[in-house]
XYZ file of C-alpha atoms in Angstrom:
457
model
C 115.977 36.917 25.106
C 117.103 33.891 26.126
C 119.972 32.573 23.206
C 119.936 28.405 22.988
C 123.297 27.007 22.470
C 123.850 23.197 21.147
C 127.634 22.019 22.163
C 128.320 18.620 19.863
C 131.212 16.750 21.834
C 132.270 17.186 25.545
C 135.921 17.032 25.589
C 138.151 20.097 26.357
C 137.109 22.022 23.256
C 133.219 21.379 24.203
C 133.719 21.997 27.559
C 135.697 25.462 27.384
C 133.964 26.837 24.645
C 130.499 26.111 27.073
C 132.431 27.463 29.756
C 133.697 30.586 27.936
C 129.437 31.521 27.002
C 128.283 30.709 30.106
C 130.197 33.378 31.525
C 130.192 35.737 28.944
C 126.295 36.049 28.553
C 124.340 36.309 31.216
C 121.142 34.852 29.742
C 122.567 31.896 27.471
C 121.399 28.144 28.201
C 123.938 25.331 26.474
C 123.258 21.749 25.866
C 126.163 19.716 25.835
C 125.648 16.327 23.562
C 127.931 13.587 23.741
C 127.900 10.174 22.273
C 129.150 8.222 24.987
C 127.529 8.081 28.232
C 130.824 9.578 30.357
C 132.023 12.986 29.496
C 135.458 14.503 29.381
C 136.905 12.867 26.150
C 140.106 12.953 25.717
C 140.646 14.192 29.288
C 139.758 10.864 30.312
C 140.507 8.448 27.145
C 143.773 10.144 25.846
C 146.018 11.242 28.851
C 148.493 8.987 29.943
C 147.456 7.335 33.421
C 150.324 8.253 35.275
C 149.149 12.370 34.282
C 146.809 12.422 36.838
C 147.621 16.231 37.419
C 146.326 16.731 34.020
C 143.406 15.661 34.444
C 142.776 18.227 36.990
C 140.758 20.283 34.458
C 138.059 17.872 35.260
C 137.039 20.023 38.042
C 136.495 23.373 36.075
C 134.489 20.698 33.453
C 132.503 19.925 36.795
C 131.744 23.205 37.560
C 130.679 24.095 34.407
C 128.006 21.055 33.676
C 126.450 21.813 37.100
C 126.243 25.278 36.207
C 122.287 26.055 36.276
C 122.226 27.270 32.188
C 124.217 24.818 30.985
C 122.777 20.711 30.391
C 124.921 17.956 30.006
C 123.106 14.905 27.386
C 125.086 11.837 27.030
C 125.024 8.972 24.934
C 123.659 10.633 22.137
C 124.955 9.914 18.840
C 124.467 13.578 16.678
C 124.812 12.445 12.789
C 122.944 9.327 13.899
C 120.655 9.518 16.734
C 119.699 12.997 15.401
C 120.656 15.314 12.651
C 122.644 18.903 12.909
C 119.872 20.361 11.117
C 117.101 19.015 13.812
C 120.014 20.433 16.151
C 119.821 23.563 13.703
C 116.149 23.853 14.021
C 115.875 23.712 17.632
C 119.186 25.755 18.968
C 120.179 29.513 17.669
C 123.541 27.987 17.120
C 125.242 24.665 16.939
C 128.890 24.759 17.777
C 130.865 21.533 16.598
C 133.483 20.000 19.133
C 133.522 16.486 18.501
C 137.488 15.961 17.832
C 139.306 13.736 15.980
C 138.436 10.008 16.051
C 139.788 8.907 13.314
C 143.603 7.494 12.656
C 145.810 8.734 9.926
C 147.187 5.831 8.204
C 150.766 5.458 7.025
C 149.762 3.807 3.861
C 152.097 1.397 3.582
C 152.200 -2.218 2.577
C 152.012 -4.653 5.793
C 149.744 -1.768 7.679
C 146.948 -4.479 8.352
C 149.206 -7.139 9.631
C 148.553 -8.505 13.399
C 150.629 -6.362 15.554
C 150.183 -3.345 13.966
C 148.367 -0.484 16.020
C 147.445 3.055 15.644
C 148.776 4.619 19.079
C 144.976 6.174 19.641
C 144.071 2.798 19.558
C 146.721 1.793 21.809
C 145.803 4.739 24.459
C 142.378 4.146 23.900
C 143.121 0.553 25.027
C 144.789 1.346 28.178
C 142.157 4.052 28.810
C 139.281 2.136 28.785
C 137.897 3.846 25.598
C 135.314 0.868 24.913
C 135.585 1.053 21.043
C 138.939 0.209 21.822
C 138.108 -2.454 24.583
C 138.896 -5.560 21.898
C 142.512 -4.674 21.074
C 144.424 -6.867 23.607
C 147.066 -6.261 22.012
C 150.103 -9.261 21.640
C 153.357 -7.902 23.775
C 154.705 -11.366 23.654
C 157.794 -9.778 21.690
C 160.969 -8.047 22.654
C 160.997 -5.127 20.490
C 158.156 -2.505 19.905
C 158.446 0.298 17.106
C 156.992 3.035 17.659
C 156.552 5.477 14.661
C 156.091 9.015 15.360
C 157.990 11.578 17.637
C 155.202 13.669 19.328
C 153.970 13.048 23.457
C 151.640 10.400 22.589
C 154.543 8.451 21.171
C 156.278 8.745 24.275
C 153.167 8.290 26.598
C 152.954 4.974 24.789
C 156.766 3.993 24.996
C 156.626 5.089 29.018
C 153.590 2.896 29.249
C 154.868 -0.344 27.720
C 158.372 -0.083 29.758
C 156.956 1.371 33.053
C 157.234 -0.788 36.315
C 154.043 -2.597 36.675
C 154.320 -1.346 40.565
C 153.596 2.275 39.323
C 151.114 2.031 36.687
C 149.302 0.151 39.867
C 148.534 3.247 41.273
C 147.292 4.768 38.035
C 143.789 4.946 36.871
C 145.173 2.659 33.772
C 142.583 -0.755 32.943
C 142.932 -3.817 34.587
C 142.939 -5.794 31.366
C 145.865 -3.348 30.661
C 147.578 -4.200 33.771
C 147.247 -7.686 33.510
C 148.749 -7.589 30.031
C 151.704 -5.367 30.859
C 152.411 -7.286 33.958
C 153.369 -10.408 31.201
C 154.868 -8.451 28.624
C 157.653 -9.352 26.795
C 158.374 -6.229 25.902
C 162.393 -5.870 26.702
C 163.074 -2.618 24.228
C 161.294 0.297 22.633
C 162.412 2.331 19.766
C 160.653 5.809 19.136
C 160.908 6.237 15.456
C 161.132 9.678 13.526
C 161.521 10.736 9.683
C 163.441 14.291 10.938
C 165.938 14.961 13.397
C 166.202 15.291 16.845
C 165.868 19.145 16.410
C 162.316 18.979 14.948
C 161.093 15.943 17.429
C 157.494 17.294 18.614
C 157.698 16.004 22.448
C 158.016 18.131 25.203
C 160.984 18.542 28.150
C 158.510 17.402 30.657
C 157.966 13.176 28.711
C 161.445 13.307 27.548
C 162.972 14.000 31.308
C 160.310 10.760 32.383
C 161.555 8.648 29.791
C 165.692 9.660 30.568
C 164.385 8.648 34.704
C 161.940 6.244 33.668
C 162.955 3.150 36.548
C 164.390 0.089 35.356
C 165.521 1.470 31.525
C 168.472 3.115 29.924
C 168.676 5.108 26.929
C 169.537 3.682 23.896
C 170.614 6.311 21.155
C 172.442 6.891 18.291
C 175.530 9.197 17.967
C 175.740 9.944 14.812
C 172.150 11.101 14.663
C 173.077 13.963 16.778
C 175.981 15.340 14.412
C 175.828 18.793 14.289
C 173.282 19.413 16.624
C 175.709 21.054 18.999
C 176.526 23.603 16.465
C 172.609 24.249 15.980
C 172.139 24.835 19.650
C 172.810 28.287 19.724
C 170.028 29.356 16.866
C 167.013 27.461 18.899
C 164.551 28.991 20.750
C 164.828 28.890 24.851
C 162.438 25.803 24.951
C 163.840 23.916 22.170
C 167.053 24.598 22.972
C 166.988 23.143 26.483
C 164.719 19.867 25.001
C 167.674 19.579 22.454
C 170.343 20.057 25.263
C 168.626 17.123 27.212
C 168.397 14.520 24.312
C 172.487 15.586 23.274
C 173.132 15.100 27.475
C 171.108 11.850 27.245
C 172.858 10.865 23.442
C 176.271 11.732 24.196
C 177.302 12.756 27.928
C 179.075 10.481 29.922
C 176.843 9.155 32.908
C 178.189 9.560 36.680
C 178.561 6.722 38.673
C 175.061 6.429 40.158
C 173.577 7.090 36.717
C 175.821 4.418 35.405
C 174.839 2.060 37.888
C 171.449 2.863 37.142
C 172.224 2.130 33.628
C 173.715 -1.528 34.346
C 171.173 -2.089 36.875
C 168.392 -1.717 34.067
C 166.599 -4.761 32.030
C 164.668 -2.532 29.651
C 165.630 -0.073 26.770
C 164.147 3.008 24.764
C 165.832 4.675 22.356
C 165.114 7.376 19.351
C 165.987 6.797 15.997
C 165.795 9.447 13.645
C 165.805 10.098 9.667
C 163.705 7.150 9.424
C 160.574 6.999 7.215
C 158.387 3.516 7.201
C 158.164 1.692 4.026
C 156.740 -1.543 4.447
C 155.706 -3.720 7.919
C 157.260 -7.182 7.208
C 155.747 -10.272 7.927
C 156.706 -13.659 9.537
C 156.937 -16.796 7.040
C 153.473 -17.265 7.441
C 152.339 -14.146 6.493
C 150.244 -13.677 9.711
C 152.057 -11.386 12.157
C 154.677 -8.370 12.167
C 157.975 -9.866 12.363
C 159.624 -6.159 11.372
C 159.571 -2.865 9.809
C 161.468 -1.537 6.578
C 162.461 1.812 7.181
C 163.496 4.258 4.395
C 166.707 6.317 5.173
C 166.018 10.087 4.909
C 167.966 13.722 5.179
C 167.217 17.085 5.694
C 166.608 19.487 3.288
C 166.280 22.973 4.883
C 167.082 23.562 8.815
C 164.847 23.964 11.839
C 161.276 23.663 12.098
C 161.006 24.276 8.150
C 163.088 20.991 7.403
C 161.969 18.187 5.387
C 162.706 14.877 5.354
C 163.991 13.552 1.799
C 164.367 9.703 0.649
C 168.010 8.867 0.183
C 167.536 5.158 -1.630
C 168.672 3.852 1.213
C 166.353 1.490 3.573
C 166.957 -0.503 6.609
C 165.417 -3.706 8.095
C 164.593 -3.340 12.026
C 162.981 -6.942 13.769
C 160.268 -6.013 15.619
C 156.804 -7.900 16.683
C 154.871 -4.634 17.616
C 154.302 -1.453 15.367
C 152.694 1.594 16.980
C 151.766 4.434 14.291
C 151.766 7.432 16.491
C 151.668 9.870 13.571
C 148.487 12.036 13.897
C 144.329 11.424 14.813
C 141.941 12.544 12.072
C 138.691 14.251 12.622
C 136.130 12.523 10.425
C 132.841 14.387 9.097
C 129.426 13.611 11.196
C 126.736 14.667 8.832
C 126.127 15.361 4.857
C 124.588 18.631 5.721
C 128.431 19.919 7.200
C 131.294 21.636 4.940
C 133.952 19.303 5.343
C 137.516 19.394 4.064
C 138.609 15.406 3.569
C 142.209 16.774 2.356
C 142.775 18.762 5.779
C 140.397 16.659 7.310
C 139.010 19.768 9.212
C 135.619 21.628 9.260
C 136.275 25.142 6.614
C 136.150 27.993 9.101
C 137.280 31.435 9.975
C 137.825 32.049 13.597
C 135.196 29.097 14.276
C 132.400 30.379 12.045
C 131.878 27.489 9.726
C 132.244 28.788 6.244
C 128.729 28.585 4.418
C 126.513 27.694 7.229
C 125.581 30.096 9.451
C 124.429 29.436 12.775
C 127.061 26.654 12.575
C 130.293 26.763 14.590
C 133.143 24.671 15.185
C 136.265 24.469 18.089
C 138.961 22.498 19.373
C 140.560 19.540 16.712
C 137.802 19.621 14.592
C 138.864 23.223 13.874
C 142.470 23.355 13.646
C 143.465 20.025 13.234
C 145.077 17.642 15.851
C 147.529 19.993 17.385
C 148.445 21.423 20.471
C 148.221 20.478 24.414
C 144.535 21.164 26.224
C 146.011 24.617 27.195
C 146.205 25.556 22.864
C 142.348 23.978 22.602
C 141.125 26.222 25.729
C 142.199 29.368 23.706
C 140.955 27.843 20.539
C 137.444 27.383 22.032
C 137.714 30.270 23.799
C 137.789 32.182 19.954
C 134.972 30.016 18.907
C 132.831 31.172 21.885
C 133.955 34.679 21.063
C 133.255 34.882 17.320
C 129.094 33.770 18.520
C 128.483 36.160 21.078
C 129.836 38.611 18.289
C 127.026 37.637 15.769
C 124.864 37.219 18.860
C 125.357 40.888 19.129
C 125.797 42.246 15.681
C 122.337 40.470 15.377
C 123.634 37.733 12.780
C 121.944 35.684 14.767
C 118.444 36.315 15.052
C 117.597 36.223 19.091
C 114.283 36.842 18.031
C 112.904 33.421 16.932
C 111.929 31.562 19.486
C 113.878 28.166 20.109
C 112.941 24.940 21.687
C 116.552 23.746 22.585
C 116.633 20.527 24.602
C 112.346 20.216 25.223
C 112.164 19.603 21.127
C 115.132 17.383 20.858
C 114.812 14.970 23.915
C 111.113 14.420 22.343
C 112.660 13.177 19.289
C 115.333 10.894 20.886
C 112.332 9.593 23.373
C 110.510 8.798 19.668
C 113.435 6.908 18.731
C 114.283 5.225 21.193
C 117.333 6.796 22.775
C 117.605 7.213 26.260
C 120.454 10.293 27.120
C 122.288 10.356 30.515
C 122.282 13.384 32.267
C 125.267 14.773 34.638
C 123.892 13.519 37.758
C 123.822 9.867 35.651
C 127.388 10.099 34.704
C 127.964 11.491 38.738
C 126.908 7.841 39.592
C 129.339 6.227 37.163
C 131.861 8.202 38.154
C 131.191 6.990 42.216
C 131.059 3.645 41.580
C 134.485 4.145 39.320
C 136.188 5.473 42.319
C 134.844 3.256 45.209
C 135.681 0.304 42.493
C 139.577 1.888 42.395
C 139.637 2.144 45.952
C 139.306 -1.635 46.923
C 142.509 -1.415 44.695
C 144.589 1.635 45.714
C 143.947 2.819 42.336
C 142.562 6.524 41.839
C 139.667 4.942 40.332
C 138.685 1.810 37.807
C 136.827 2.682 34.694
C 133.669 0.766 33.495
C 134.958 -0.476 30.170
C 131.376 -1.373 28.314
C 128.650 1.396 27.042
C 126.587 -1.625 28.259
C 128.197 -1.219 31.958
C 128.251 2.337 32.011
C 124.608 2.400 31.151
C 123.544 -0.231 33.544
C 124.586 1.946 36.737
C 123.169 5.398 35.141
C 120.294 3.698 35.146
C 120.005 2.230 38.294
């Protein structure tokens, strides 16, 4: 018996779930589709250039595509290119991986305005994510708003007010250089509706933003009222992230942290309590010229607190808005369950609910949450729950599959050429050889068109 695997998407969740089978059965093949023609996803489209340690799981990805039972297809378009039921027909299961590509919108009047950006759009932008390649965005004013408090805000904030010498030596687009290097961008503010005990960042981008060169903090006090007393009830790593921001807020600076301070032409700050209500525009009713923000207050404490209107709204002038408030998977195919209210795939433990055969891991599963560490285990479950129904035999092993030798026929029909591992291998060469004329890590080819060219060649 030799069980054929489909993997739709090869970002973390595709990857580790792949990785997780591979190891687990000893006679399982996977195919690995992917609609662009460079794998990784968000590994290489959604963390911040100057991560590059985080995109060290790139190498176990590595390992695993050159793995002899496992097949890597890219630019393949599944929902367009080919159905999940041909994928159905062909494969003993089909496990779903393709993330979240959508944005959440904040729904609120002013939204479409020039200047306004969703902050996947943004990253995507500065990642060389070639959907994204047409943004060039306008940073020709002094303040950016930035609404949401999770990482990506803060990747995004770090990125507009970093030293142009350091993102330099970052894998970060040249178009994206070029247009930080004449930014106007003077001051950021990182925008929440809660309070600075339910922010979602982490220690590790707060502590880069408070030592970011060049910038000083900007903050409230009387945001942090009573966060003192709340210290002691936190949990160790909230408690020390809280302790940071109060330090940050509040503390006194030393000398050579006040010199710092002076010395520094560039601001970031958080606001909190702050809900958007309306993006204002200029006179002419082209551009973002500011941001209405609705006062809120807590109701409840802790993680469990919600953020209630007070009547009260205040006017901030701003010529960028950044929405950083949450990517949205988006369904692929009529034949899937899909939940449009949750915007996630209906599953238990990765089994998707009324389709057998069918599986699904990573955002797609659980929503848009959690560091590639939380998707690893999350795929990991996914890959667990179908080598239980490969065993319990609700998955019949029996019928013989085609796998890849039926699809690749019907992509050859219509006209769609995939690139295989060894394709994207070349890509990724000329990337780095490209990055090394610059003393850059590597440079990305920024066009499907591009990327295609030197597969093929």
């Amino acid at each position: 018996l030799n069980p054929k695997v489909c993997i739709v998407g090869s970002g973390p969740a595709g990857f580790y779930t792949a990785q997780h089978l591979i190891k687990a059965q000893q006679h399982v093949h996977v195919d690995i589709y992917e609609r662009l023609p460079v794998p990784f996803g968000l590994v290489r489209f959604g963390v911040a250039p100057d991560h590059p340690e985080v995109k060290n799981v790139i190498n176990t990805f590595t390992q695993t595509a050159k793995h002899s039972r496992c097949s890597f297809y890219g630019n393949v378009n599944v929902g367009k290119d080919v159905s999940v039921q041909e994928l159905q027909r062909a494969y003993h299961a089909v496990v779903l991986s393709y993330g979240a590509e959508g944005n959440r919108t904040m729904g609120v009047p002013g939204e479409g305005l020039a200047g306004v950006y969703s902050a996947k759009d943004f990253v995507g932008w500065y990642n060389g994510l070639p959907s994204c390649r047409q943004l060039s965005p306008d940073l020709s004013c002094e303040t950016a708003v930035i609404l949401g408090q999770g990482n990506v805000a803060l990747d995004v904030a770090r990125v507009l007010l970093s030293p142009v010498d350091m993102l330099k030596e970052t894998d970060i687009t040249q178009p994206a250089l070029e247009a930080l290097a004449h930014s106007q961008v003077r001051r950021v503010l990182i925008v929440g509706r809660r309070g600075p005990v339910q922010v979602a960042f982490t220690i590790k981008e707060l502590r880069e933003m408070v030592n970011l060169p060049g910038t000083r903090p900007d903050m409230v006090e009387a945001d942090f009222d009573g966060v003192t007393e709340a210290l002691k009830d936190l949990p160790r790593p909230r408690k020390r992230l809280t302790e940071l921001m109060l330090k940050t807020a509040l503390q006194t600076p030393g000398e050579t942290e006040q010199e710092r301070r002076d010395q520094a032409s560039r601001t970031w700050g958080l606001r909190f309590f702050r809900s958007p209500v309306e993006v204002l525009a200029d006179p002419e009713r082209h551009r973002t010229a500011g941001i209405r923000l609705a006062v809120t207050r807590l109701e409840g404490s802790g993680e469990a607190a919600r953020a209630v209107l007070t009547g009260d709204v205040e006017d901030v002038t701003c010529g960028l808005v950044i929405s950083s408030i949450g990517y949205k998977s988006l369904p692929i195919d009529q034949s899937v369950p899909f939940d449009s209210k949750s915007a996630i795939v209906p599953n238990t433990m990765g089994r998707i609910k009324q389709a057998p055969g069918l599986y699904c891991s990573g955002w797609l599963k659980t929503g848009p949450t959690g560091v590639i560490a939380t998707t690893m285990n999350n795929s990991f479950d996914t890959a667990r729950s179908l080598l239980d129904d490969m065993e319990s035999g609700v998955l019949d092993l029996s019928a013989a599959k085609s796998g890849s030798q039926v699809i690749t026929a019907l992509l050859e029909q219509r006209g769609v050429k995939p690139v295989s591992f060894s394709d994207w291998e070349k890509i990724d060469r000329v990337e780095m050889s490209r990055g090394e004329a610059s003393g850059k890590p590597r440079e990305k080819l920024l066009t499907v068109e591009e990327m295609l060219h030197v597969a093929r060649t």
